[in-house]
Tab-separated table of C-alpha atoms in Angstrom:
chain	number	residue	atom	x	y	z
A	4	PHE	CA	70.472	75.158	95.297
A	5	ASP	CA	67.891	71.942	95.728
A	6	THR	CA	66.069	72.615	92.626
A	7	LYS	CA	62.910	70.857	94.078
A	8	LYS	CA	63.029	73.761	96.735
A	9	SER	CA	63.787	76.673	94.361
A	10	GLY	CA	62.614	75.802	90.827
A	11	LEU	CA	64.873	75.912	87.708
A	12	SER	CA	65.068	79.983	87.574
A	13	LEU	CA	67.617	81.913	89.564
A	14	ILE	CA	67.755	85.442	89.673
A	15	TRP	CA	70.244	87.558	90.756
A	16	GLU	CA	69.136	91.103	91.908
A	17	GLN	CA	69.137	93.718	94.585
A	18	ASN	CA	66.425	93.195	97.154
A	19	ARG	CA	64.444	96.867	96.421
A	20	ASP	CA	62.508	96.133	99.795
A	21	LYS	CA	61.049	92.991	98.050
A	22	TYR	CA	61.910	90.965	101.010
A	23	SER	CA	62.240	92.071	104.478
A	24	SER	CA	63.652	89.100	105.903
A	25	PHE	CA	65.983	85.806	105.057
A	26	THR	CA	66.226	82.924	106.945
A	27	THR	CA	70.046	81.521	106.922
A	28	LEU	CA	71.281	77.658	106.654
A	29	ASP	CA	71.246	77.783	110.123
A	30	GLY	CA	67.581	79.100	111.117
A	31	SER	CA	68.765	82.370	111.618
A	32	LYS	CA	66.579	85.152	110.588
A	33	LEU	CA	68.477	88.412	109.101
A	34	LYS	CA	66.245	91.906	108.290
A	35	LEU	CA	67.385	92.568	104.776
A	36	GLY	CA	68.007	96.583	103.264
A	37	PRO	CA	67.213	97.279	100.196
A	38	GLU	CA	70.431	97.256	98.334
A	39	THR	CA	71.317	93.647	99.661
A	40	LEU	CA	72.845	91.662	96.913
A	41	MET	CA	70.617	88.357	96.585
A	42	VAL	CA	70.014	85.124	94.280
A	43	ASN	CA	66.088	84.441	93.930
A	44	SER	CA	63.789	82.275	92.421
A	45	PRO	CA	60.660	84.161	90.714
A	46	LYS	CA	58.828	83.155	94.037
A	47	LYS	CA	60.981	83.557	97.707
A	48	ALA	CA	64.344	84.381	98.492
A	49	LEU	CA	67.102	81.674	97.975
A	50	SER	CA	70.565	82.998	98.930
A	51	LEU	CA	72.357	85.962	99.750
A	52	SER	CA	75.953	86.462	98.147
A	53	PHE	CA	78.065	85.243	100.698
A	54	LEU	CA	75.208	82.715	102.820
A	55	GLY	CA	72.968	79.975	101.771
A	56	GLY	CA	69.202	80.080	102.758
A	57	GLN	CA	67.284	77.353	104.351
A	58	SER	CA	64.712	77.806	101.602
A	59	SER	CA	66.714	75.804	99.017
A	60	ALA	CA	69.440	74.168	101.003
A	61	ILE	CA	70.957	70.568	100.295
A	62	GLN	CA	69.697	67.595	102.237
A	63	LYS	CA	71.445	63.701	101.857
A	64	ASN	CA	67.822	63.088	99.889
A	65	SER	CA	68.425	66.059	97.293
A	66	THR	CA	68.112	64.410	94.014
A	67	ASP	CA	68.585	67.456	91.510
A	68	ILE	CA	70.982	70.235	92.080
A	69	ILE	CA	71.848	73.459	90.529
A	70	ILE	CA	75.772	74.270	91.126
A	71	GLU	CA	76.551	78.143	91.219
A	72	MET	CA	80.425	79.540	91.607
A	73	ALA	CA	80.885	83.055	91.455
A	74	VAL	CA	82.805	86.427	92.320
A	75	TYR	CA	80.663	89.258	93.601
A	76	HIS	CA	82.261	92.939	93.754
A	77	PRO	CA	84.404	93.116	96.782
A	78	SER	CA	82.723	96.035	98.396
A	79	ARG	CA	79.016	94.860	97.458
A	80	VAL	CA	79.798	91.548	99.719
A	81	ARG	CA	81.817	93.947	102.377
A	82	GLN	CA	78.364	96.131	102.604
A	83	ASP	CA	76.297	93.599	102.662
A	84	SER	CA	78.157	91.964	105.678
A	85	ARG	CA	77.937	94.974	107.633
A	86	PHE	CA	74.719	95.802	107.180
A	87	LEU	CA	73.411	92.415	108.166
A	88	LYS	CA	76.025	91.953	111.140
A	89	THR	CA	77.280	88.617	109.859
A	90	SER	CA	80.237	87.529	109.077
A	91	THR	CA	81.010	84.046	107.000
A	92	GLU	CA	83.869	82.266	105.677
A	93	ALA	CA	82.945	82.879	101.785
A	94	GLY	CA	82.198	86.926	102.848
A	95	ILE	CA	85.606	86.768	104.119
A	96	ARG	CA	87.076	85.325	100.982
A	97	LEU	CA	84.763	87.449	98.962
A	98	ASP	CA	85.750	90.892	100.504
A	99	LYS	CA	89.610	90.297	99.037
A	100	PHE	CA	90.179	90.216	95.303
A	101	LEU	CA	89.963	87.272	93.596
A	102	ASP	CA	90.642	86.032	90.243
A	103	PRO	CA	87.560	85.143	88.174
A	104	GLU	CA	89.723	83.352	85.664
A	105	LEU	CA	90.296	80.582	88.287
A	106	ILE	CA	86.407	80.151	88.410
A	107	PRO	CA	85.755	77.686	84.763
A	108	PRO	CA	88.883	75.047	86.243
A	109	ALA	CA	87.442	75.287	89.655
A	110	PHE	CA	83.534	74.644	88.484
A	111	SER	CA	85.165	71.966	86.568
A	112	SER	CA	87.023	70.269	89.495
A	113	LEU	CA	83.823	70.481	91.139
A	114	VAL	CA	81.485	68.826	88.876
A	115	TYR	CA	84.140	66.274	88.206
A	116	LEU	CA	84.302	65.610	92.116
A	117	ILE	CA	80.467	65.398	92.674
A	118	LEU	CA	80.145	62.808	89.449
A	119	LYS	CA	82.980	60.663	90.684
A	120	HIS	CA	81.775	60.337	94.213
A	121	CYS	CA	77.742	60.798	94.069
A	122	GLY	CA	76.707	59.611	90.549
A	123	GLY	CA	74.356	61.224	89.064
A	124	GLN	CA	74.463	63.243	85.632
A	125	ILE	CA	74.726	66.620	83.930
A	126	ASN	CA	71.052	67.501	82.610
A	127	SER	CA	71.677	71.293	81.322
A	128	GLN	CA	74.198	73.330	79.419
A	129	LEU	CA	76.543	75.910	81.352
A	130	PHE	CA	75.295	79.547	81.542
A	131	SER	CA	78.557	81.675	82.165
A	132	TYR	CA	77.669	85.867	82.926
A	133	TYR	CA	81.420	87.468	82.631
A	134	PRO	CA	80.483	90.908	81.561
A	135	GLN	CA	83.643	93.016	82.243
A	136	LYS	CA	86.548	90.610	81.797
A	137	ILE	CA	89.608	91.895	83.475
A	138	LYS	CA	92.142	92.587	81.091
A	139	THR	CA	95.488	92.331	81.332
A	140	GLN	CA	98.173	94.506	80.377
A	141	LYS	CA	101.540	93.305	78.492
A	142	ILE	CA	104.743	94.412	80.146
A	143	LEU	CA	108.062	95.515	78.417
A	144	PHE	CA	110.622	93.114	80.272
A	145	ARG	CA	114.545	93.651	79.339
A	146	PRO	CA	116.523	91.063	81.190
A	147	GLN	CA	120.250	93.090	81.030
A	148	LEU	CA	118.375	95.082	83.756
A	149	VAL	CA	117.776	92.071	85.882
A	150	SER	CA	121.684	92.277	86.969
A	151	SER	CA	121.819	95.704	86.995
A	152	PHE	CA	119.131	95.978	89.975
A	153	ALA	CA	120.321	92.971	91.442
A	154	GLY	CA	124.423	94.028	90.947
A	155	ILE	CA	125.587	90.538	89.906
A	156	ASN	CA	124.844	88.925	86.577
A	157	ILE	CA	121.701	86.658	86.395
A	158	PRO	CA	121.687	85.011	82.731
A	159	THR	CA	118.497	85.652	80.531
A	160	PRO	CA	117.613	82.138	80.586
A	161	PHE	CA	117.100	82.025	83.892
A	162	CYS	CA	114.915	85.325	83.926
A	163	LEU	CA	113.085	83.838	81.134
A	164	THR	CA	112.310	80.481	82.781
A	165	ILE	CA	111.608	82.001	86.009
A	166	LEU	CA	108.718	84.269	84.662
A	167	LYS	CA	107.102	81.041	82.964
A	168	LYS	CA	107.052	78.975	86.021
A	169	ILE	CA	105.027	81.533	87.671
A	170	GLY	CA	102.428	81.744	84.752
A	171	CYS	CA	103.814	84.496	83.012
A	172	LEU	CA	103.224	84.320	78.978
A	173	VAL	CA	106.871	85.457	77.525
A	174	GLU	CA	106.865	87.137	73.446
A	175	LYS	CA	110.060	88.031	71.745
A	176	ASN	CA	109.986	91.563	70.877
A	177	LYS	CA	113.052	92.822	69.500
A	178	LYS	CA	115.885	93.259	71.663
A	179	ALA	CA	112.893	93.029	74.848
A	180	TYR	CA	110.539	90.685	75.843
A	181	LEU	CA	106.921	91.450	76.287
A	182	VAL	CA	105.589	89.838	79.142
A	183	THR	CA	101.946	88.983	80.484
A	184	PRO	CA	101.487	88.137	83.846
A	185	PRO	CA	99.024	85.709	84.787
A	186	SER	CA	95.478	87.041	86.063
A	187	LEU	CA	95.709	85.650	89.644
A	188	ARG	CA	99.046	88.039	89.753
A	189	PRO	CA	97.326	91.451	90.438
A	190	ASP	CA	100.409	92.763	92.012
A	191	ILE	CA	102.731	92.599	89.045
A	192	ARG	CA	102.223	95.690	86.729
A	193	LEU	CA	105.624	97.179	85.991
A	194	GLU	CA	108.767	95.599	84.683
A	195	GLU	CA	110.352	96.428	88.403
A	196	ASP	CA	107.861	93.850	89.561
A	197	LEU	CA	109.288	91.296	87.079
A	198	ILE	CA	112.480	92.140	88.005
A	199	GLU	CA	111.578	91.556	91.864
A	200	GLU	CA	110.237	88.122	91.049
A	201	VAL	CA	113.762	86.894	89.282
A	202	ILE	CA	115.841	88.044	91.548
A	203	ARG	CA	113.842	86.704	94.779
A	204	TYR	CA	113.684	83.464	92.975
A	205	PHE	CA	117.615	83.622	92.475
A	206	GLY	CA	117.922	84.260	95.989
A	207	TYR	CA	118.836	87.704	97.610
A	208	GLU	CA	121.178	85.877	99.877
A	209	LYS	CA	123.707	85.156	96.382
A	210	ILE	CA	123.775	88.977	96.420
A	211	PRO	CA	126.917	90.132	97.927
A	212	THR	CA	127.230	92.969	100.587
A	213	ASN	CA	130.985	93.498	100.871
A	214	GLU	CA	131.784	94.606	96.836
A	215	VAL	CA	132.206	97.395	95.438
A	216	LEU	CA	129.490	98.517	93.355
A	217	SER	CA	130.264	98.835	89.478
A	218	GLN	CA	128.056	101.420	88.436
A	219	LYS	CA	129.233	104.946	87.322
A	220	ASP	CA	127.959	107.646	90.044
A	221	SER	CA	124.795	109.439	87.924
A	222	PRO	CA	125.489	112.802	86.624
A	223	ASP	CA	123.720	115.600	88.897
A	224	ILE	CA	120.771	116.744	86.716
A	225	THR	CA	119.830	119.521	89.340
A	226	PRO	CA	119.026	122.782	87.237
A	227	SER	CA	121.807	125.629	88.221
A	228	LEU	CA	118.662	127.686	89.305
A	229	VAL	CA	117.533	125.485	91.822
A	230	SER	CA	121.077	124.976	92.768
A	231	LEU	CA	121.288	128.769	92.973
A	232	ILE	CA	118.252	129.244	95.220
A	233	CYS	CA	119.463	126.879	97.714
A	234	THR	CA	122.825	128.421	98.055
A	235	LEU	CA	121.054	131.789	98.617
A	236	GLN	CA	118.634	130.495	101.203
A	237	ASN	CA	121.786	129.044	103.114
A	238	ILE	CA	123.295	132.652	102.836
A	239	LEU	CA	120.670	134.805	104.032
A	240	THR	CA	119.754	132.544	106.688
A	241	SER	CA	123.234	133.001	108.035
A	242	PHE	CA	122.790	136.710	107.533
A	243	GLY	CA	120.297	136.366	110.115
A	244	TYR	CA	117.072	136.845	107.991
A	245	ASP	CA	114.173	134.745	108.184
A	246	GLU	CA	112.387	133.361	105.016
A	247	ILE	CA	108.557	133.854	104.546
A	248	ARG	CA	106.465	132.862	101.837
A	249	SER	CA	103.508	135.101	100.441
A	250	TRP	CA	100.261	134.898	97.852
A	251	PRO	CA	101.269	135.649	94.236
A	252	LEU	CA	98.227	137.006	93.938
A	253	VAL	CA	98.335	141.270	94.295
A	254	ASN	CA	95.583	143.647	94.343
A	255	GLN	CA	95.553	146.895	92.554
A	256	LYS	CA	96.998	148.727	94.906
A	257	MET	CA	100.325	146.437	94.671
A	258	ILE	CA	100.350	146.719	90.951
A	259	VAL	CA	104.035	147.829	89.967
A	260	ASP	CA	103.172	148.763	85.918
A	261	PRO	CA	100.020	148.679	84.863
A	262	LYS	CA	100.892	148.039	81.488
A	263	THR	CA	102.703	144.769	81.848
A	264	VAL	CA	100.450	143.491	84.716
A	265	ILE	CA	98.986	139.753	84.272
A	266	TYR	CA	95.368	139.703	85.107
A	267	THR	CA	93.698	136.003	86.392
A	268	GLN	CA	90.730	134.901	84.923
A	269	ASN	CA	88.195	133.614	87.776
A	270	SER	CA	90.285	134.748	90.604
A	271	ILE	CA	90.134	132.649	93.780
A	272	ASN	CA	89.948	136.004	95.592
A	273	SER	CA	88.068	138.921	93.688
A	274	LYS	CA	89.841	141.213	95.935
A	275	TYR	CA	93.724	139.888	94.091
A	276	PRO	CA	93.132	139.831	90.705
A	277	ALA	CA	96.297	140.188	89.093
A	278	LEU	CA	99.938	138.174	89.621
A	279	ARG	CA	102.719	140.405	90.926
A	280	GLN	CA	105.250	141.773	89.393
A	281	SER	CA	107.883	142.117	92.195
A	282	ILE	CA	107.993	140.677	95.677
A	283	ILE	CA	108.627	144.000	97.490
A	284	PRO	CA	105.123	144.658	97.826
A	285	SER	CA	104.689	141.369	99.769
A	286	LEU	CA	107.611	142.504	101.656
A	287	ILE	CA	106.226	145.765	102.690
A	288	ASN	CA	103.079	143.852	103.678
A	289	GLN	CA	105.098	141.361	105.841
A	290	LYS	CA	106.881	144.150	107.617
A	291	LYS	CA	103.376	146.053	108.090
A	292	GLN	CA	102.046	142.655	110.014
A	293	TYR	CA	105.157	142.301	111.750
A	294	SER	CA	104.698	145.867	113.614
A	295	ARG	CA	100.635	145.061	113.994
A	296	PHE	CA	102.172	142.509	116.608
A	297	LYS	CA	104.973	144.631	117.694
A	298	LEU	CA	107.867	143.269	116.204
A	299	GLU	CA	110.351	145.585	114.906
A	300	ASN	CA	113.603	145.633	113.195
A	301	GLN	CA	113.110	142.135	111.440
A	302	GLN	CA	114.737	141.606	108.489
A	303	PHE	CA	113.259	138.950	106.496
A	304	PHE	CA	113.411	137.744	102.700
A	305	GLU	CA	111.629	135.875	99.985
A	306	ILE	CA	112.071	133.693	96.950
A	307	GLY	CA	109.377	133.336	94.302
A	308	LYS	CA	108.081	133.979	90.828
A	309	ILE	CA	107.067	136.853	89.402
A	310	TYR	CA	104.852	137.374	86.056
A	311	TYR	CA	104.949	140.210	83.426
A	312	GLN	CA	104.359	141.035	79.957
A	313	GLU	CA	107.253	142.070	78.170
A	314	LYS	CA	105.059	143.444	75.459
A	315	LYS	CA	101.402	142.079	74.688
A	316	GLY	CA	100.908	138.255	74.687
A	317	ASP	CA	104.649	138.046	75.775
A	318	TYR	CA	104.042	136.677	78.688
A	319	GLN	CA	107.383	136.270	81.353
A	320	GLU	CA	107.526	133.831	84.354
A	321	LYS	CA	110.577	134.343	86.163
A	322	TYR	CA	112.405	133.573	89.849
A	323	SER	CA	113.006	136.534	91.996
A	324	LEU	CA	114.966	137.206	95.379
A	325	ALA	CA	114.123	140.139	97.372
A	326	PHE	CA	115.098	140.926	101.040
A	327	HIS	CA	114.399	143.989	104.026
A	328	HIS	CA	116.370	145.170	106.160
A	329	PRO	CA	115.764	148.216	108.270
A	330	ASN	CA	119.112	149.556	108.387
A	331	SER	CA	119.614	150.654	104.911
A	332	VAL	CA	123.686	150.658	105.693
A	333	GLN	CA	123.359	146.883	106.793
A	334	LEU	CA	121.183	146.002	103.637
A	335	GLN	CA	124.160	147.335	101.465
A	336	LYS	CA	126.838	145.352	103.233
A	337	ASN	CA	124.591	142.441	103.095
A	338	LEU	CA	124.321	143.027	99.406
A	339	ASP	CA	127.960	143.092	99.027
A	340	LYS	CA	128.901	140.205	100.919
A	341	LEU	CA	126.467	138.200	99.018
A	342	LEU	CA	127.804	139.287	95.621
A	343	ALA	CA	131.255	138.999	97.022
A	344	TYR	CA	130.221	135.401	97.572
A	345	PHE	CA	129.324	134.741	93.948
A	346	HIS	CA	132.344	136.675	92.618
A	347	LEU	CA	130.228	139.527	91.350
A	348	ASN	CA	130.241	142.957	91.496
A	349	GLN	CA	127.780	146.120	91.853
A	350	ASP	CA	127.776	147.026	88.052
A	351	LEU	CA	126.033	143.506	87.419
A	352	LEU	CA	123.041	144.637	89.306
A	353	MET	CA	121.552	146.869	86.447
A	354	ASN	CA	118.082	146.455	85.044
A	355	PRO	CA	117.240	143.715	83.917
A	356	LEU	CA	119.017	141.971	87.162
A	357	LEU	CA	118.043	144.580	89.587
A	358	LEU	CA	114.235	144.707	89.570
A	359	SER	CA	113.796	147.307	91.718
A	360	LYS	CA	114.564	149.484	95.059
A	361	GLN	CA	112.401	151.500	97.113
A	362	LYS	CA	113.413	155.196	97.849
A	363	ASN	CA	114.643	154.168	101.432
A	364	ASP	CA	116.874	151.922	100.130
A	365	SER	CA	115.523	149.051	102.854
A	366	TYR	CA	114.356	146.532	100.481
A	367	VAL	CA	116.678	145.126	96.912
A	368	GLU	CA	115.312	142.665	94.622
A	369	ILE	CA	116.808	140.566	91.768
A	370	ILE	CA	115.955	138.670	89.253
A	371	LEU	CA	117.305	134.985	89.528
A	372	ASP	CA	116.540	133.833	86.078
A	373	ASN	CA	119.174	136.321	84.902
A	374	LEU	CA	121.563	136.163	87.455
A	375	VAL	CA	122.098	132.470	87.194
A	376	HIS	CA	123.965	133.094	83.919
A	377	GLN	CA	126.468	135.285	85.803
A	378	ILE	CA	127.574	132.751	88.397
A	379	SER	CA	130.380	129.775	88.297
A	380	PRO	CA	128.754	126.773	88.663
A	381	GLN	CA	131.367	125.976	91.346
A	382	ASP	CA	129.694	128.732	93.448
A	383	LEU	CA	126.568	126.953	93.126
A	384	CYS	CA	127.086	124.736	96.247
A	385	LEU	CA	125.961	124.153	99.703
A	386	ASP	CA	129.104	123.828	101.286
A	387	PHE	CA	130.462	126.379	103.483
A	388	SER	CA	133.303	125.094	104.298
A	389	THR	CA	135.642	126.883	102.083
A	390	LYS	CA	133.921	130.444	103.016
A	391	LYS	CA	134.250	132.717	105.244
A	392	TYR	CA	130.883	131.387	107.509
A	393	THR	CA	130.910	130.468	111.261
A	394	ALA	CA	129.453	127.153	111.428
A	395	TYR	CA	128.202	125.403	114.826
A	396	GLU	CA	127.442	121.951	116.015
A	397	LEU	CA	124.595	122.148	117.885
A	398	GLU	CA	125.423	119.069	120.456
A	399	ARG	CA	121.930	120.057	122.654
A	400	GLN	CA	118.438	121.518	121.383
A	401	ILE	CA	118.248	125.371	121.668
A	402	ILE	CA	116.556	126.624	124.770
A	403	THR	CA	114.180	129.831	124.349
A	404	LEU	CA	112.902	131.436	127.535
A	405	ASP	CA	111.572	135.076	127.507
A	406	ALA	CA	112.181	137.828	130.126
A	407	ASN	CA	110.100	141.568	130.895
A	408	LEU	CA	112.124	143.940	131.711
A	409	ASN	CA	110.920	147.205	133.521
A	410	PHE	CA	112.070	151.011	133.568
A	411	LYS	CA	110.849	154.427	134.890
A	412	SER	CA	111.994	155.594	131.492
A	413	LYS	CA	112.762	154.930	127.802
A	414	LYS	CA	115.732	152.881	126.824
A	415	ASP	CA	117.851	152.537	123.972
A	416	PRO	CA	117.092	148.666	122.536
A	417	LYS	CA	120.658	148.568	121.146
A	418	LYS	CA	122.276	149.631	124.721
A	419	ILE	CA	119.714	146.479	126.335
A	420	LEU	CA	121.175	144.084	123.869
A	421	LYS	CA	124.389	144.922	123.712
A	422	LYS	CA	124.430	144.547	127.690
A	423	TYR	CA	122.946	140.973	127.804
A	424	VAL	CA	125.205	140.002	125.024
A	425	LYS	CA	128.116	140.680	127.053
A	426	ILE	CA	127.031	138.753	130.013
A	427	LEU	CA	125.598	135.892	128.777
A	428	LYS	CA	128.503	135.309	125.958
A	429	ASP	CA	129.093	132.043	124.660
A	430	LYS	CA	126.086	130.728	126.578
A	431	LEU	CA	123.467	133.255	123.870
A	432	TRP	CA	122.541	131.801	120.796
A	433	GLN	CA	119.941	134.866	119.885
A	434	ILE	CA	118.644	137.497	121.453
A	435	LYS	CA	116.270	139.898	120.269
A	436	ILE	CA	113.108	142.351	121.883
A	437	THR	CA	109.976	141.424	120.964
A	438	ASP	CA	107.449	143.843	122.283
A	439	ILE	CA	108.021	147.557	123.721
A	440	TYR	CA	104.935	148.377	125.793
A	441	PHE	CA	104.344	151.457	128.284
A	442	ASP	CA	102.162	150.668	130.903
A	443	GLN	CA	99.622	153.632	131.961
A	444	LYS	CA	99.179	151.959	135.634
A	445	THR	CA	102.764	151.887	136.661
A	446	GLN	CA	104.109	154.535	134.258
A	447	LYS	CA	106.630	152.112	133.123
A	448	TYR	CA	108.072	150.589	130.021
A	449	ARG	CA	108.462	147.087	129.619
A	450	TYR	CA	111.044	145.585	127.434
A	451	THR	CA	109.484	141.862	126.772
A	452	LEU	CA	113.203	139.950	125.548
A	453	GLN	CA	113.259	136.817	123.740
A	454	VAL	CA	116.675	135.060	124.946
A	455	SER	CA	117.795	131.783	122.909
A	456	TYR	CA	120.496	129.321	124.981
A	457	PHE	CA	122.628	126.938	123.010
A	458	ALA	CA	125.067	124.536	124.531
A	459	LEU	CA	122.922	124.174	127.782
A	460	ASN	CA	120.388	121.281	128.840
A	461	ASP	CA	117.033	122.558	130.054
A	462	LYS	CA	117.572	123.093	133.501
A	463	SER	CA	120.563	124.686	133.116
A	464	ALA	CA	119.342	127.175	130.566
A	465	LYS	CA	116.209	128.197	133.178
A	466	LYS	CA	118.834	128.473	136.030
A	467	LEU	CA	121.186	131.061	133.881
A	468	HIS	CA	118.163	132.730	132.760
A	469	LEU	CA	116.885	133.160	136.385
A	470	LYS	CA	119.911	134.454	137.527
A	471	THR	CA	120.783	136.976	134.478
A	472	PHE	CA	117.125	138.642	134.678
A	473	ASN	CA	116.712	138.566	138.534
A	474	LEU	CA	113.630	136.430	137.553
A	475	GLY	CA	114.202	134.328	140.665
């Protein structure tokens, strides 16, 4: 700032509608906003945070100047620049992170160059304002981990030398070191960042790519319950069940035992004030929803948490499995196959393992937290190669198409499905009836089939579909 134009007093402030316009160094006029950050004198506007003003510009005949060097908040500079629709080199720099710790050496260097090449002398004391200093955290550094990450031996002296070369302060701390990164490296915040720096200077090209790793395999720490849930999901889907997810909150009608129920405080839905004690009511609701969409004979399951009190104040939270099949005989067969997979028998499915069973025997529920202790760890796996389940390798996508069949009289859905299973044979992945509708106008029954083909491309599947159901 030319002090003959600006005066000796500088004020850093937001405009607050004090000035309506500002004339830049090149004579352009900018319309100011109320939040614009400025450097002013008591009587006039001097400068913006990212652009100097004509009213205090230095010229060749300037004899007295004020030097200002600062780092402003990036968001403030960015907002001012966008509001004023003005971009400058200073604004682009100040829009990014700049290290305030670099201001003192840079300021001293600038003053030195001016005194050396322009002459003159310093007429005032230095004014410095730094209200919120950036605190650099010390990072625990263990040199031995560098070799573990790299897979080759990198000596400790080399590690410490590199850290010091990039400006870190290194202090000995028992068997490890405390490292303070330089303020201009905000990207170094973790021990892994320090390890990366050392390996980068050591040279990634020195790490061999054709040697066997010396580290031991990490032990499997997956909880048995998680493995059991994954195994059950695979088994039940292989049986043809669909998995559903439902709310853990229930209404009054879905409460199984009022004495052990847990009510929530400030429930997100006042109509559902309690936590579920069983998953079966959720499955019953799901079946009703399928019926509304005329999707009959659906089989599905859910694995989730249930909540109850064993005695007052003794709150329990456990994982549970519940599944439904419209045919109670088939449900029992699936349950037997499920138990056989884990080498269990029906005697184990007594309370508290078997939570509940509906009167029509189309639903069954098992508490998994209790069951997992009865199962051998060898059976908690997702490898079905040793079990008697059929596996298919899908080389092409499954193509699903719909077909409508019209009949003068009502037909047995099972016979319809059996007929087309026999016709389509090995090209069929899945076939099911999704809707049965009686048309009052034509007095005919319409059966909507959903047919899925595999081992066929899209064109071949459509051709076979049209031919099979006479849709051409």
